[in-house]
């Protein structure tokens, strides 16, 4: 029988079938009205749990994290596994791997805790649905130093070693007084209380020094722990490390003896302990981090995670808790809402960061909002609002299903945009774009909602899957080495395995069109472009030519012979034409279909756009008689006689200077000056002396705006 495991190079997880695994998960505490009480006899409801697990699967998640709380622990001690059996079965039916977190009540008697852990591990030692045993959720100084250790695994912190090294911070008499005031755990004997409080005071000094150093040097507490500047604290770090090693030996030893099969981890949120080398004894490490949804704090969180990965280069790291609440405060009187679109961007950005840097995965805190607490911030971390209503993050997480699995990592480019952030995740043969506005040399993405696209590179085509509505520009030649830039680009709508041609873009130009949520598109090379031949008529392929009728009553009868002869598409919806057809015959007056709309059709890639008005019936009949689709093919030669001198050319347009404003992008500036955001490259090329990337424009920059070619 096979189980989840660590890959041979120790950099990623594998599924029981040995395929690479990137955890996309959620923490689960129960349905909205019974959070943290899901195991209670009067609250346990397998129907609601099944509904929630189905929501996870529908969201594209593959992992769930559960917690052994007091009601479940009491059942297990009484040999009642019925609830846990059923929940694990429900997870397995939906192909959700389970991380089960022990000792959620933080009991301190390690011998008793280990016995309960081992009892659970023994029962499920052969269950492949278990991804890992999580020994404890967020242990802190108190849990390690106040724990009751068995005699064969003494804790080094319960000794004079720190007092001998650093001197006495708190006397034994003061320690006794503090213990009587319940400021030191009462179960510790007098010497343990003395060692406890001295270790705590040293720990606080160490913490203050580390956070100050990290702030001053633009680094992290993890960097400080391993730096020479922290040398005075290295003896303390060593004692803490050896204490954690003893704690792990008791906890992990009991589980491993009962179950040699499954992975073991610990969910840390204090970096002081997460960074300790003793954790290399674990199968993999889990980290929890929370911050506010601001761009600087997002970048700082990225830095913290990379510093941990640097300490453990050959040890998988799972971010088993992260998330952003949709309320700012813990007090209802002072809390304010946080836009769910904004938090979705930050959460999806963090998932993309984890995948790019080959972390073991990410797990959102939590599946549901809750109504079992008066704390607004705590109640609003869910993927789903009360009533099973999904937040924007639910749809965005579905995009992660398409990401290619480890072992290969990728690149993560993130920029600040008006809503918070936008990013490009580039994996082998695949790119994901998300955010309001993102732009670089290959892509331009813009949306008024929270949405994104995934671009998959095939042998000679690109497949684009749209999670939401937006405007996408992409140059296939930048992504496909086999792409022939001398050939046009054809855009198809992919539906039910068939292709419907939407537009054709001229050779050498990027493809630009408006994508729709839930749609899949394909970009492919068109036929080679032949040299122009005045004698040969243009014959569009099916779906490339449309007749746009301005007035059904007046125009349809006149146009019917033409439509029957050439079999173009026909439409009365002028707004649907730009970017959809490569050849457009407009049977309408300028009042019915404006010249500006004709220009928009051309800028969206149409090769021929021509208007037929006036004596429509005669003009179309003449085209049919000559078997010619387009007026452009019937242009008469210039009249004979002496050539007429052309009028003098207008003076060349002059270059302008524009000062970048907050929220600007090159796409937005090109739209402002040229009426077409897809011409942003003109501005980029003219300003390469001041910007080395299209995404690196900042308010206050002076940009040269060349005349439109």
CSV table of C-alpha atoms in Angstrom, one decimal, residues 68-81 103 105 107 112-113 115-117 119-120:
chain,number,residue,atom,x,y,z
A,68,UNK,CA,-8.7,17.0,17.3
A,69,UNK,CA,-10.6,19.1,19.7
A,70,UNK,CA,-11.8,18.2,23.2
A,71,UNK,CA,-15.1,16.4,22.2
A,72,UNK,CA,-13.3,14.3,19.6
A,73,UNK,CA,-10.5,13.5,22.0
A,74,UNK,CA,-13.0,12.3,24.6
A,75,UNK,CA,-14.6,10.0,22.1
A,76,UNK,CA,-11.2,8.5,21.1
A,77,UNK,CA,-10.3,7.9,24.7
A,78,UNK,CA,-13.6,6.0,25.0
A,79,UNK,CA,-12.7,4.0,21.9
A,80,UNK,CA,-15.4,5.7,19.9
A,81,UNK,CA,-14.0,6.5,16.4
A,103,UNK,CA,-3.8,18.3,20.7
A,105,UNK,CA,-6.4,22.0,23.4
A,107,UNK,CA,-2.5,19.9,26.9
A,112,UNK,CA,-0.6,11.6,28.0
A,113,UNK,CA,-0.8,13.7,24.8
A,115,UNK,CA,-0.6,8.3,24.1
A,116,UNK,CA,-3.7,9.8,22.5
A,117,UNK,CA,-1.8,10.8,19.4
A,119,UNK,CA,-4.1,5.8,19.5
A,120,UNK,CA,-5.3,7.8,16.5
